[in-house]
Amino acid sequence: MHLLLTRPDAGADPDPLQTALGAAGHRIAQAPMLTVEHIAAMPPLDGVQALIATSRNGLKAVAPIPESARRLPLFAVGPATAALGRALGFTHVIEGPGTGRELAEIIHAEADPAAGTIVHIAGETLAFDLEGALGAQGFKVRTEVVYRTEPTSGFPPEVADAFGQGAFDGVVLMSPRTAKVYAQHVAGAGLAAAARRMVHFCLSDAVARQLASLGVERVAVARAPNSEEMLALIAGEASDSPK
């Protein structure tokens, strides 16, 4: 399949999702919907018992990771974030299944409210209020904003041209905000009719809801909100597509 990948530019680091899709034989074009700006380093960790990372971008923002942080348990929202945590040197990574709500349940089961503060390394936009959810369970959570995201101005010209000509079989959408910006760019470029011919692969129902204004019908939602299930979703669609 020829897929449009909408994740922020990974910079010098390879994007694991793009790498996996390429290895599966898909053609990939990139059109980031958001730009990422790192705005803070690793915060002070005195009295901290553990860290929370709910995105790869949060970990990238505070890299290189100081030894004092690498010794702490890291609660990672999903497999991709957990893998980056290990690659950055964390020795005790507790991996969640993909959502902040599920990660809160794991933290509640694994951590001790009396053992100290838990620091959430986060972006400006939060999909789930971990601080509030865990605070209700007696935990002290400190949210440290280390990066922000801003919408891009539109599709790159070559992507817009290919989009309008029906070159893409599908688009990959990994967050509600990404999907919202994508819908705005599609409408603004007059590409809604072309979008309705494509499969929209969405990480979650929350992502899919952001496409309502486009009237797209071919929406596929991953069984669980992580990269592995997205890859399985796309593989299933590819196997069902006419050769």
PDB file of C-alpha atoms in Angstrom:
ATOM      1  CA  MET A   1       0.000   0.000   0.000  1.00  0.00           C
ATOM      2  CA  HIS A   2       1.018   3.612  -0.536  1.00  0.00           C
ATOM      3  CA  LEU A   3       0.564   5.254   2.864  1.00  0.00           C
ATOM      4  CA  LEU A   4       0.685   8.812   4.112  1.00  0.00           C
ATOM      5  CA  LEU A   5       2.361   9.001   7.525  1.00  0.00           C
ATOM      6  CA  THR A   6       1.372  12.076   9.537  1.00  0.00           C
ATOM      7  CA  ARG A   7       3.564  11.804  12.625  1.00  0.00           C
ATOM      8  CA  PRO A   8       5.946  14.638  13.589  1.00  0.00           C
ATOM      9  CA  ASP A   9       9.331  14.547  11.904  1.00  0.00           C
ATOM     10  CA  ALA A  10      11.601  12.215  13.882  1.00  0.00           C
ATOM     11  CA  GLY A  11      14.686  14.181  12.876  1.00  0.00           C
ATOM     12  CA  ALA A  12      17.902  12.188  12.842  1.00  0.00           C
ATOM     13  CA  ASP A  13      16.296   9.302  14.724  1.00  0.00           C
ATOM     14  CA  PRO A  14      14.499   6.660  12.663  1.00  0.00           C
ATOM     15  CA  ASP A  15      10.749   6.466  13.206  1.00  0.00           C
ATOM     16  CA  PRO A  16      10.083   2.864  14.330  1.00  0.00           C
ATOM     17  CA  LEU A  17       6.608   2.866  12.772  1.00  0.00           C
ATOM     18  CA  GLN A  18       7.887   4.093   9.427  1.00  0.00           C
ATOM     19  CA  THR A  19      10.704   1.537   9.524  1.00  0.00           C
ATOM     20  CA  ALA A  20       8.280  -1.297  10.270  1.00  0.00           C
ATOM     21  CA  LEU A  21       5.868  -0.222   7.530  1.00  0.00           C
ATOM     22  CA  GLY A  22       8.702  -0.035   5.020  1.00  0.00           C
ATOM     23  CA  ALA A  23       9.939  -3.469   6.043  1.00  0.00           C
ATOM     24  CA  ALA A  24       6.424  -4.806   5.443  1.00  0.00           C
ATOM     25  CA  GLY A  25       6.620  -3.610   1.835  1.00  0.00           C
ATOM     26  CA  HIS A  26       4.564  -0.416   2.050  1.00  0.00           C
ATOM     27  CA  ARG A  27       5.511   2.803   0.254  1.00  0.00           C
ATOM     28  CA  ILE A  28       5.613   5.717   2.682  1.00  0.00           C
ATOM     29  CA  ALA A  29       5.195   9.441   2.138  1.00  0.00           C
ATOM     30  CA  GLN A  30       5.546  11.809   5.076  1.00  0.00           C
ATOM     31  CA  ALA A  31       3.458  14.857   5.875  1.00  0.00           C
ATOM     32  CA  PRO A  32       3.889  15.813   9.546  1.00  0.00           C
ATOM     33  CA  MET A  33       0.827  17.495  10.974  1.00  0.00           C
ATOM     34  CA  LEU A  34       2.682  18.797  14.040  1.00  0.00           C
ATOM     35  CA  THR A  35       6.120  20.164  14.775  1.00  0.00           C
ATOM     36  CA  VAL A  36       7.775  19.349  18.107  1.00  0.00           C
ATOM     37  CA  GLU A  37       9.784  21.872  20.137  1.00  0.00           C
ATOM     38  CA  HIS A  38      11.836  20.717  23.116  1.00  0.00           C
ATOM     39  CA  ILE A  39      11.538  23.354  25.837  1.00  0.00           C
ATOM     40  CA  ALA A  40      13.073  21.825  28.990  1.00  0.00           C
ATOM     41  CA  ALA A  41      15.691  19.343  30.174  1.00  0.00           C
ATOM     42  CA  MET A  42      15.323  16.660  32.828  1.00  0.00           C
ATOM     43  CA  PRO A  43      13.751  18.303  35.908  1.00  0.00           C
ATOM     44  CA  PRO A  44      15.175  17.998  39.452  1.00  0.00           C
ATOM     45  CA  LEU A  45      14.673  14.516  40.864  1.00  0.00           C
ATOM     46  CA  ASP A  46      15.201  14.954  44.613  1.00  0.00           C
ATOM     47  CA  GLY A  47      12.644  12.854  46.457  1.00  0.00           C
ATOM     48  CA  VAL A  48      11.355  11.278  43.239  1.00  0.00           C
ATOM     49  CA  GLN A  49      10.525   7.566  43.257  1.00  0.00           C
ATOM     50  CA  ALA A  50       9.729   7.069  39.553  1.00  0.00           C
ATOM     51  CA  LEU A  51       9.176   8.739  36.198  1.00  0.00           C
ATOM     52  CA  ILE A  52       6.258   8.578  33.773  1.00  0.00           C
ATOM     53  CA  ALA A  53       6.648   8.956  30.014  1.00  0.00           C
ATOM     54  CA  THR A  54       3.507   9.098  27.889  1.00  0.00           C
ATOM     55  CA  SER A  55       5.262   9.701  24.568  1.00  0.00           C
ATOM     56  CA  ARG A  56       8.570   9.185  22.820  1.00  0.00           C
ATOM     57  CA  ASN A  57       8.764  12.952  22.379  1.00  0.00           C
ATOM     58  CA  GLY A  58       8.950  13.467  26.132  1.00  0.00           C
ATOM     59  CA  LEU A  59      11.936  11.160  26.446  1.00  0.00           C
ATOM     60  CA  LYS A  60      13.639  12.729  23.435  1.00  0.00           C
ATOM     61  CA  ALA A  61      13.219  16.177  24.978  1.00  0.00           C
ATOM     62  CA  VAL A  62      15.187  15.266  28.120  1.00  0.00           C
ATOM     63  CA  ALA A  63      17.893  13.161  26.447  1.00  0.00           C
ATOM     64  CA  PRO A  64      20.692  12.477  27.162  1.00  0.00           C
ATOM     65  CA  ILE A  65      19.313  10.948  30.328  1.00  0.00           C
ATOM     66  CA  PRO A  66      21.400  11.587  33.473  1.00  0.00           C
ATOM     67  CA  GLU A  67      22.438   8.551  35.497  1.00  0.00           C
ATOM     68  CA  SER A  68      20.295   9.649  38.452  1.00  0.00           C
ATOM     69  CA  ALA A  69      17.211   9.376  36.222  1.00  0.00           C
ATOM     70  CA  ARG A  70      18.212   6.104  34.545  1.00  0.00           C
ATOM     71  CA  ARG A  71      18.283   4.406  37.949  1.00  0.00           C
ATOM     72  CA  LEU A  72      14.624   5.278  38.595  1.00  0.00           C
ATOM     73  CA  PRO A  73      11.707   3.112  37.469  1.00  0.00           C
ATOM     74  CA  LEU A  74      10.167   4.412  34.249  1.00  0.00           C
ATOM     75  CA  PHE A  75       6.456   3.886  33.658  1.00  0.00           C
ATOM     76  CA  ALA A  76       6.059   4.025  29.855  1.00  0.00           C
ATOM     77  CA  VAL A  77       2.646   4.384  28.236  1.00  0.00           C
ATOM     78  CA  GLY A  78       3.185   1.761  25.527  1.00  0.00           C
ATOM     79  CA  PRO A  79       5.698  -0.502  23.772  1.00  0.00           C
ATOM     80  CA  ALA A  80       7.277   2.163  21.551  1.00  0.00           C
ATOM     81  CA  THR A  81       7.885   4.552  24.445  1.00  0.00           C
ATOM     82  CA  ALA A  82       9.178   1.680  26.574  1.00  0.00           C
ATOM     83  CA  ALA A  83      11.596   0.619  23.830  1.00  0.00           C
ATOM     84  CA  LEU A  84      13.020   4.129  23.584  1.00  0.00           C
ATOM     85  CA  GLY A  85      13.364   4.272  27.367  1.00  0.00           C
ATOM     86  CA  ARG A  86      15.449   1.104  27.336  1.00  0.00           C
ATOM     87  CA  ALA A  87      17.531   2.414  24.443  1.00  0.00           C
ATOM     88  CA  LEU A  88      18.223   5.596  26.433  1.00  0.00           C
ATOM     89  CA  GLY A  89      19.541   3.577  29.354  1.00  0.00           C
ATOM     90  CA  PHE A  90      16.665   3.083  31.779  1.00  0.00           C
ATOM     91  CA  THR A  91      17.187  -0.238  33.528  1.00  0.00           C
ATOM     92  CA  HIS A  92      13.715  -0.668  35.065  1.00  0.00           C
ATOM     93  CA  VAL A  93      10.979   0.036  32.515  1.00  0.00           C
ATOM     94  CA  ILE A  94       7.355  -0.839  33.291  1.00  0.00           C
ATOM     95  CA  GLU A  95       5.460  -1.017  30.006  1.00  0.00           C
ATOM     96  CA  GLY A  96       1.818  -0.066  29.652  1.00  0.00           C
ATOM     97  CA  PRO A  97      -0.566  -1.189  26.904  1.00  0.00           C
ATOM     98  CA  GLY A  98      -0.982   2.202  25.247  1.00  0.00           C
ATOM     99  CA  THR A  99      -3.241   4.639  27.136  1.00  0.00           C
ATOM    100  CA  GLY A 100      -2.761   6.968  30.074  1.00  0.00           C
ATOM    101  CA  ARG A 101      -5.808   5.548  31.839  1.00  0.00           C
ATOM    102  CA  GLU A 102      -4.404   2.006  31.696  1.00  0.00           C
ATOM    103  CA  LEU A 103      -0.976   3.238  32.759  1.00  0.00           C
ATOM    104  CA  ALA A 104      -2.521   4.896  35.816  1.00  0.00           C
ATOM    105  CA  GLU A 105      -3.919   1.535  36.859  1.00  0.00           C
ATOM    106  CA  ILE A 106      -0.476  -0.065  36.527  1.00  0.00           C
ATOM    107  CA  ILE A 107       1.180   2.704  38.544  1.00  0.00           C
ATOM    108  CA  HIS A 108      -1.464   2.349  41.245  1.00  0.00           C
ATOM    109  CA  ALA A 109      -0.700  -1.376  41.461  1.00  0.00           C
ATOM    110  CA  GLU A 110       3.101  -1.136  41.252  1.00  0.00           C
ATOM    111  CA  ALA A 111       4.070   2.044  43.132  1.00  0.00           C
ATOM    112  CA  ASP A 112       3.725   3.142  46.745  1.00  0.00           C
ATOM    113  CA  PRO A 113       2.181   6.578  47.439  1.00  0.00           C
ATOM    114  CA  ALA A 114       4.441   6.924  50.486  1.00  0.00           C
ATOM    115  CA  ALA A 115       7.676   6.314  48.551  1.00  0.00           C
ATOM    116  CA  GLY A 116       7.941   9.790  47.061  1.00  0.00           C
ATOM    117  CA  THR A 117       6.874  11.974  44.167  1.00  0.00           C
ATOM    118  CA  ILE A 118       6.327  10.588  40.654  1.00  0.00           C
ATOM    119  CA  VAL A 119       7.348  12.921  37.838  1.00  0.00           C
ATOM    120  CA  HIS A 120       5.400  12.892  34.572  1.00  0.00           C
ATOM    121  CA  ILE A 121       7.583  14.020  31.650  1.00  0.00           C
ATOM    122  CA  ALA A 122       4.935  15.498  29.382  1.00  0.00           C
ATOM    123  CA  GLY A 123       3.970  17.762  26.524  1.00  0.00           C
ATOM    124  CA  GLU A 124       1.736  20.825  26.791  1.00  0.00           C
ATOM    125  CA  THR A 125      -1.290  18.862  25.526  1.00  0.00           C
ATOM    126  CA  LEU A 126      -2.313  15.940  27.726  1.00  0.00           C
ATOM    127  CA  ALA A 127      -4.603  13.171  26.493  1.00  0.00           C
ATOM    128  CA  PHE A 128      -5.283  11.986  30.060  1.00  0.00           C
ATOM    129  CA  ASP A 129      -4.886  13.664  33.462  1.00  0.00           C
ATOM    130  CA  LEU A 130      -2.499  11.272  35.204  1.00  0.00           C
ATOM    131  CA  GLU A 131      -1.800  13.772  37.958  1.00  0.00           C
ATOM    132  CA  GLY A 132      -5.478  13.991  38.821  1.00  0.00           C
ATOM    133  CA  ALA A 133      -6.182  10.273  38.499  1.00  0.00           C
ATOM    134  CA  LEU A 134      -3.248   9.227  40.668  1.00  0.00           C
ATOM    135  CA  GLY A 135      -3.718  12.098  43.089  1.00  0.00           C
ATOM    136  CA  ALA A 136      -7.137  10.673  43.908  1.00  0.00           C
ATOM    137  CA  GLN A 137      -5.327   7.463  44.909  1.00  0.00           C
ATOM    138  CA  GLY A 138      -2.993   9.263  47.296  1.00  0.00           C
ATOM    139  CA  PHE A 139      -0.009   9.710  44.966  1.00  0.00           C
ATOM    140  CA  LYS A 140       1.908  12.934  44.584  1.00  0.00           C
ATOM    141  CA  VAL A 141       2.488  13.449  40.845  1.00  0.00           C
ATOM    142  CA  ARG A 142       4.377  16.413  39.402  1.00  0.00           C
ATOM    143  CA  THR A 143       3.799  17.134  35.710  1.00  0.00           C
ATOM    144  CA  GLU A 144       6.855  18.612  33.993  1.00  0.00           C
ATOM    145  CA  VAL A 145       6.180  20.034  30.523  1.00  0.00           C
ATOM    146  CA  VAL A 146       9.306  19.405  28.425  1.00  0.00           C
ATOM    147  CA  TYR A 147       7.987  19.851  24.884  1.00  0.00           C
ATOM    148  CA  ARG A 148       5.234  21.510  22.902  1.00  0.00           C
ATOM    149  CA  THR A 149       3.668  20.808  19.529  1.00  0.00           C
ATOM    150  CA  GLU A 150       2.396  23.262  16.931  1.00  0.00           C
ATOM    151  CA  PRO A 151       0.308  22.570  13.796  1.00  0.00           C
ATOM    152  CA  THR A 152       2.074  22.674  10.464  1.00  0.00           C
ATOM    153  CA  SER A 153       0.821  25.174   7.884  1.00  0.00           C
ATOM    154  CA  GLY A 154      -0.455  22.529   5.470  1.00  0.00           C
ATOM    155  CA  PHE A 155       0.528  19.582   3.313  1.00  0.00           C
ATOM    156  CA  PRO A 156       3.868  19.774   1.480  1.00  0.00           C
ATOM    157  CA  PRO A 157       3.097  20.683  -2.164  1.00  0.00           C
ATOM    158  CA  GLU A 158       4.199  17.308  -3.527  1.00  0.00           C
ATOM    159  CA  VAL A 159       1.994  15.511  -0.991  1.00  0.00           C
ATOM    160  CA  ALA A 160      -1.010  17.706  -1.800  1.00  0.00           C
ATOM    161  CA  ASP A 161      -0.546  16.973  -5.514  1.00  0.00           C
ATOM    162  CA  ALA A 162      -0.289  13.215  -4.952  1.00  0.00           C
ATOM    163  CA  PHE A 163      -3.262  13.340  -2.553  1.00  0.00           C
ATOM    164  CA  GLY A 164      -5.460  15.037  -5.141  1.00  0.00           C
ATOM    165  CA  GLN A 165      -4.434  12.550  -7.827  1.00  0.00           C
ATOM    166  CA  GLY A 166      -5.487   9.595  -5.652  1.00  0.00           C
ATOM    167  CA  ALA A 167      -1.938   8.311  -5.187  1.00  0.00           C
ATOM    168  CA  PHE A 168      -2.432   7.212  -1.568  1.00  0.00           C
ATOM    169  CA  ASP A 169      -4.257   4.093  -0.449  1.00  0.00           C
ATOM    170  CA  GLY A 170      -4.399   5.153   3.185  1.00  0.00           C
ATOM    171  CA  VAL A 171      -3.335   7.624   5.848  1.00  0.00           C
ATOM    172  CA  VAL A 172      -1.944   6.753   9.291  1.00  0.00           C
ATOM    173  CA  LEU A 173      -3.207   8.884  12.206  1.00  0.00           C
ATOM    174  CA  MET A 174      -1.698   8.338  15.652  1.00  0.00           C
ATOM    175  CA  SER A 175      -3.270  11.012  17.885  1.00  0.00           C
ATOM    176  CA  PRO A 176      -6.491  13.038  18.148  1.00  0.00           C
ATOM    177  CA  ARG A 177      -4.640  16.316  17.655  1.00  0.00           C
ATOM    178  CA  THR A 178      -2.856  14.983  14.579  1.00  0.00           C
ATOM    179  CA  ALA A 179      -6.199  13.864  13.147  1.00  0.00           C
ATOM    180  CA  LYS A 180      -7.778  17.248  13.901  1.00  0.00           C
ATOM    181  CA  VAL A 181      -5.003  19.107  12.075  1.00  0.00           C
ATOM    182  CA  TYR A 182      -5.166  16.590   9.210  1.00  0.00           C
ATOM    183  CA  ALA A 183      -8.903  17.219   8.806  1.00  0.00           C
ATOM    184  CA  GLN A 184      -8.286  20.971   8.761  1.00  0.00           C
ATOM    185  CA  HIS A 185      -5.558  20.646   6.129  1.00  0.00           C
ATOM    186  CA  VAL A 186      -7.720  18.390   3.954  1.00  0.00           C
ATOM    187  CA  ALA A 187     -10.649  20.797   4.097  1.00  0.00           C
ATOM    188  CA  GLY A 188      -8.443  23.826   3.558  1.00  0.00           C
ATOM    189  CA  ALA A 189      -6.828  22.302   0.465  1.00  0.00           C
ATOM    190  CA  GLY A 190     -10.133  21.158  -1.024  1.00  0.00           C
ATOM    191  CA  LEU A 191      -9.139  17.500  -0.786  1.00  0.00           C
ATOM    192  CA  ALA A 192     -12.175  16.085   1.045  1.00  0.00           C
ATOM    193  CA  ALA A 193     -13.368  14.129  -1.996  1.00  0.00           C
ATOM    194  CA  ALA A 194      -9.947  12.535  -2.405  1.00  0.00           C
ATOM    195  CA  ALA A 195      -9.827  11.722   1.325  1.00  0.00           C
ATOM    196  CA  ARG A 196     -13.108   9.812   1.084  1.00  0.00           C
ATOM    197  CA  ARG A 197     -11.448   7.335  -1.299  1.00  0.00           C
ATOM    198  CA  MET A 198      -8.720   6.463   1.226  1.00  0.00           C
ATOM    199  CA  VAL A 199      -8.572   4.187   4.250  1.00  0.00           C
ATOM    200  CA  HIS A 200      -7.938   6.133   7.448  1.00  0.00           C
ATOM    201  CA  PHE A 201      -5.979   4.019   9.940  1.00  0.00           C
ATOM    202  CA  CYS A 202      -6.659   5.418  13.418  1.00  0.00           C
ATOM    203  CA  LEU A 203      -4.940   4.567  16.686  1.00  0.00           C
ATOM    204  CA  SER A 204      -8.186   4.890  18.667  1.00  0.00           C
ATOM    205  CA  ASP A 205     -11.830   5.887  18.517  1.00  0.00           C
ATOM    206  CA  ALA A 206     -10.805   9.319  19.847  1.00  0.00           C
ATOM    207  CA  VAL A 207      -8.606   9.741  16.777  1.00  0.00           C
ATOM    208  CA  ALA A 208     -11.366   8.576  14.422  1.00  0.00           C
ATOM    209  CA  ARG A 209     -13.872  11.059  15.884  1.00  0.00           C
ATOM    210  CA  GLN A 210     -11.730  13.955  14.692  1.00  0.00           C
ATOM    211  CA  LEU A 211     -12.485  12.944  11.077  1.00  0.00           C
ATOM    212  CA  ALA A 212     -16.255  13.433  11.376  1.00  0.00           C
ATOM    213  CA  SER A 213     -16.216  16.761   9.552  1.00  0.00           C
ATOM    214  CA  LEU A 214     -14.702  15.124   6.446  1.00  0.00           C
ATOM    215  CA  GLY A 215     -17.443  12.540   6.057  1.00  0.00           C
ATOM    216  CA  VAL A 216     -14.920   9.760   5.451  1.00  0.00           C
ATOM    217  CA  GLU A 217     -16.369   6.257   5.467  1.00  0.00           C
ATOM    218  CA  ARG A 218     -13.290   4.046   5.264  1.00  0.00           C
ATOM    219  CA  VAL A 219     -12.055   4.299   8.851  1.00  0.00           C
ATOM    220  CA  ALA A 220     -10.179   1.442  10.537  1.00  0.00           C
ATOM    221  CA  VAL A 221      -9.392   1.595  14.276  1.00  0.00           C
ATOM    222  CA  ALA A 222      -6.685  -0.413  16.016  1.00  0.00           C
ATOM    223  CA  ARG A 223      -7.833  -2.977  18.585  1.00  0.00           C
ATOM    224  CA  ALA A 224      -5.492  -1.386  21.144  1.00  0.00           C
ATOM    225  CA  PRO A 225      -3.781   2.026  21.010  1.00  0.00           C
ATOM    226  CA  ASN A 226      -0.212   1.007  20.236  1.00  0.00           C
ATOM    227  CA  SER A 227       2.050   0.710  17.209  1.00  0.00           C
ATOM    228  CA  GLU A 228       1.930  -3.089  17.134  1.00  0.00           C
ATOM    229  CA  GLU A 229      -1.856  -3.098  16.726  1.00  0.00           C
ATOM    230  CA  MET A 230      -1.636  -0.359  14.097  1.00  0.00           C
ATOM    231  CA  LEU A 231       0.793  -2.492  12.104  1.00  0.00           C
ATOM    232  CA  ALA A 232      -1.556  -5.463  12.414  1.00  0.00           C
ATOM    233  CA  LEU A 233      -4.496  -3.307  11.316  1.00  0.00           C
ATOM    234  CA  ILE A 234      -2.672  -2.092   8.216  1.00  0.00           C
ATOM    235  CA  ALA A 235      -1.417  -5.589   7.400  1.00  0.00           C
ATOM    236  CA  GLY A 236      -4.968  -6.914   7.550  1.00  0.00           C
ATOM    237  CA  GLU A 237      -6.252  -4.213   5.224  1.00  0.00           C
ATOM    238  CA  ALA A 238      -3.358  -4.776   2.808  1.00  0.00           C
ATOM    239  CA  SER A 239      -4.078  -8.519   2.642  1.00  0.00           C
ATOM    240  CA  ASP A 240      -7.740  -7.817   1.839  1.00  0.00           C
ATOM    241  CA  SER A 241      -6.959  -5.250  -0.855  1.00  0.00           C
ATOM    242  CA  PRO A 242      -7.115  -6.237  -4.526  1.00  0.00           C
ATOM    243  CA  LYS A 243      -3.693  -7.104  -5.946  1.00  0.00           C
TER     244      LYS A 243
END
